[in-house]
XYZ file of C-alpha atoms in Angstrom:
249
model
C 1.634 -15.373 -12.789
C 3.371 -11.890 -13.328
C 2.381 -8.345 -13.235
C 0.333 -6.096 -10.877
C 0.270 -8.921 -8.349
C 4.044 -9.031 -8.871
C 5.939 -12.192 -9.855
C 5.591 -14.960 -7.546
C 9.028 -16.837 -9.141
C 12.154 -16.081 -7.109
C 13.454 -13.341 -7.927
C 16.577 -13.972 -9.259
C 14.717 -15.109 -12.440
C 13.400 -11.494 -13.024
C 16.670 -9.532 -12.480
C 17.408 -9.349 -16.360
C 14.645 -7.683 -16.968
C 14.982 -5.739 -14.005
C 17.956 -4.603 -15.174
C 16.947 -3.872 -18.751
C 13.978 -1.366 -16.630
C 16.557 0.039 -15.144
C 19.185 0.893 -17.875
C 16.258 2.381 -20.066
C 14.974 4.286 -17.229
C 18.237 5.544 -15.824
C 20.349 5.744 -19.119
C 18.055 6.442 -22.029
C 15.460 8.352 -20.735
C 12.580 5.834 -21.212
C 9.595 6.181 -18.611
C 6.120 4.396 -18.092
C 3.971 7.339 -16.736
C 0.847 4.972 -17.027
C -0.745 2.469 -18.753
C -1.625 2.482 -22.155
C 0.812 4.158 -24.959
C 0.067 7.770 -23.696
C 1.879 7.014 -20.454
C 5.038 5.342 -22.540
C 7.612 8.231 -22.915
C 10.605 6.847 -25.441
C 12.951 10.321 -25.686
C 13.885 10.626 -29.690
C 17.498 10.430 -30.033
C 19.650 9.685 -33.147
C 22.225 7.904 -31.047
C 22.622 6.440 -27.263
C 26.308 7.072 -25.622
C 26.415 5.034 -22.621
C 30.418 4.954 -20.989
C 31.265 2.076 -18.744
C 28.874 1.378 -16.102
C 29.218 -0.283 -12.607
C 25.275 -0.694 -11.600
C 24.238 -2.679 -8.725
C 20.840 -2.604 -6.924
C 18.430 -4.567 -4.856
C 15.214 -4.166 -4.283
C 14.276 -2.283 -0.778
C 11.712 -4.283 -0.260
C 11.444 -8.636 -0.353
C 7.732 -8.752 -2.160
C 6.172 -5.784 -3.967
C 2.794 -5.406 -5.556
C -0.397 -3.362 -6.505
C -3.287 -3.877 -5.245
C -6.669 -4.169 -7.972
C -9.140 -6.276 -9.200
C -10.505 -6.657 -12.569
C -12.922 -9.304 -11.587
C -16.567 -9.176 -12.656
C -18.443 -7.594 -10.770
C -16.107 -5.598 -9.053
C -15.538 -1.704 -8.929
C -13.418 -1.330 -11.857
C -15.705 -3.856 -13.752
C -19.202 -1.669 -13.079
C -17.538 1.248 -13.764
C -15.858 0.295 -17.411
C -19.490 -0.953 -17.892
C -20.923 2.935 -17.064
C -18.380 3.897 -19.364
C -19.634 1.599 -22.288
C -16.864 -0.760 -22.538
C -17.183 -3.747 -23.817
C -14.984 -7.191 -22.854
C -12.450 -6.412 -25.182
C -11.963 -3.204 -24.501
C -12.020 -3.715 -20.985
C -9.584 -7.029 -21.521
C -7.211 -4.246 -23.327
C -7.203 -2.336 -20.567
C -6.028 -5.114 -18.343
C -3.666 -6.104 -20.515
C -2.277 -2.740 -20.424
C -2.232 -2.076 -16.451
C -0.256 -5.486 -16.321
C 2.299 -4.460 -18.814
C 2.651 -1.292 -17.101
C 2.852 -2.989 -13.906
C 5.890 -5.225 -15.299
C 7.906 -2.408 -16.040
C 7.571 -1.107 -12.450
C 9.739 -4.182 -11.695
C 7.127 -5.745 -9.555
C 8.315 -9.242 -7.344
C 9.280 -10.868 -4.917
C 12.245 -13.609 -3.770
C 9.934 -15.418 -1.329
C 7.758 -17.996 -2.184
C 4.629 -17.507 0.176
C 1.796 -19.226 -0.211
C -1.898 -18.039 1.275
C -4.930 -19.227 2.835
C -7.670 -18.480 4.702
C -10.274 -20.011 8.117
C -12.581 -21.872 5.475
C -16.298 -23.359 6.068
C -13.577 -26.589 5.807
C -13.002 -25.187 9.861
C -16.169 -25.035 10.764
C -17.029 -28.731 8.836
C -14.226 -30.103 10.903
C -14.131 -28.812 14.431
C -17.235 -26.832 15.127
C -19.471 -29.768 16.627
C -16.728 -31.037 18.871
C -14.642 -27.781 19.398
C -17.483 -24.753 19.338
C -14.563 -22.791 21.421
C -12.695 -22.717 18.808
C -14.948 -20.436 16.383
C -15.185 -16.161 17.902
C -17.479 -15.391 20.583
C -19.880 -12.862 19.962
C -21.091 -9.683 21.666
C -24.552 -11.638 21.963
C -22.550 -14.315 23.977
C -22.689 -16.969 21.017
C -20.121 -18.377 19.399
C -20.363 -17.785 15.425
C -20.834 -21.084 14.274
C -22.066 -20.624 10.559
C -19.994 -19.077 7.315
C -20.270 -16.073 5.423
C -22.386 -16.803 2.764
C -20.652 -16.379 -0.601
C -17.120 -17.033 0.408
C -17.509 -19.445 3.196
C -15.304 -18.027 5.495
C -15.542 -18.445 8.948
C -14.370 -15.798 12.024
C -12.234 -17.802 14.877
C -11.502 -17.440 18.655
C -7.324 -16.253 17.816
C -6.205 -16.745 21.109
C -7.509 -20.663 21.648
C -4.678 -22.700 22.399
C -6.366 -25.314 20.208
C -6.672 -23.206 17.307
C -3.079 -21.792 17.493
C -1.852 -25.863 17.335
C -3.721 -26.710 14.846
C -2.812 -23.739 12.477
C 1.290 -24.763 13.272
C -0.216 -28.533 12.005
C -1.135 -26.327 9.011
C 1.659 -24.369 8.670
C 4.672 -27.052 9.021
C 2.601 -29.419 6.680
C 2.499 -27.473 4.183
C 5.962 -26.251 4.468
C 7.072 -30.201 4.328
C 5.290 -31.052 1.286
C 6.427 -27.426 -0.839
C 9.930 -27.567 -0.025
C 10.338 -24.818 -2.403
C 7.753 -22.215 -0.671
C 9.536 -20.008 1.851
C 6.418 -19.410 4.162
C 2.472 -20.135 4.617
C 0.080 -16.995 5.913
C -1.819 -17.299 8.814
C -4.207 -14.237 8.270
C -7.511 -14.256 9.960
C -10.460 -14.396 7.185
C -11.780 -11.231 5.590
C -15.643 -12.011 6.507
C -18.368 -10.602 8.394
C -19.052 -10.670 11.865
C -17.183 -9.378 14.678
C -13.910 -10.397 15.841
C -13.779 -12.765 19.282
C -14.756 -11.026 21.895
C -14.185 -13.598 24.642
C -12.074 -12.841 27.780
C -8.660 -14.458 26.729
C -8.884 -12.883 23.162
C -9.559 -9.071 25.442
C -6.814 -10.178 27.781
C -3.923 -9.992 24.372
C -5.014 -5.720 24.564
C -7.595 -3.331 23.717
C -7.553 -3.636 20.176
C -8.504 -6.096 16.913
C -4.600 -5.207 16.160
C -3.370 -6.334 19.558
C -5.166 -9.675 18.990
C -3.857 -10.224 15.328
C -0.823 -9.058 16.400
C -0.558 -11.700 19.388
C -1.984 -14.438 17.427
C 0.217 -14.146 14.831
C 3.314 -13.732 16.802
C 2.529 -16.967 18.641
C 2.053 -19.293 15.447
C 5.484 -17.616 13.946
C 7.546 -18.492 16.981
C 6.450 -22.177 16.931
C 7.038 -22.497 13.324
C 10.661 -20.618 13.705
C 11.121 -23.348 16.295
C 10.059 -26.287 14.111
C 11.229 -25.124 10.616
C 13.756 -22.380 10.691
C 14.447 -20.467 7.982
C 10.550 -20.799 6.925
C 8.252 -17.796 7.244
C 4.652 -16.873 8.022
C 3.144 -14.174 6.455
C 0.294 -11.671 8.232
C -1.706 -8.361 6.883
C -1.991 -5.660 8.188
C -5.796 -5.240 7.590
C -9.380 -3.767 8.188
C -9.715 -3.173 11.559
C -6.545 -4.609 12.718
C -4.373 -2.098 10.381
C -3.165 0.200 13.303
C 0.175 -0.629 15.422
C -1.278 -2.659 18.342
C -0.904 -0.937 22.097
C 0.221 -3.857 23.888
C 3.818 -4.330 23.794
C 3.981 -8.015 20.768
C 7.225 -9.925 21.007
C 8.195 -11.314 17.297
C 11.408 -13.425 17.085
């Protein structure tokens, strides 16, 4: 499980590979400019001379990955079909992209599980706790799942939702001690984010809502499982910085 999404095993397992790639780039002049043979530059030289080197380096970011989507029906897939590329040619291109990305020293020193609010939440809590689900501008709770991916939108400020998220995070971390953290990002679904009074009180933007939610969960998890992480995203309608004062840690 490596390549354009980044290696998901602990970073030290990739240290030798990263060292080789750095040596080839910095001391031999090899370049991987873009996927495919045309993007690979290997200088022609009869001899290679390298003086004594003591080169130490560490990634500036603990997780490095590229976002891409080769899935059936994706924009990339449809464009490839429009160009007349058959599946074999598409797979060959995908392999070249993965190979190129691997030379960019993608990877991670964190092992983090990701999750989203699925239809399971609606099945388990929809009847007993309808207030856990996002209030829509119509004044009604969104008690349906998105067709296709079956995700749901939650009331992120609801104490019951936060309690249940924390419970699931702790249970997963206990069951998977080698995992560094757990994802708590809201689902990528249809419908409005919660417009209930409690959610609106967290700030004027969706970024405020999501940031306060993440901080509330992170504070609890940090106390219950020190040294573990929760992770969220700057994404969708919350890709800007929150306007209110949000405290982490």
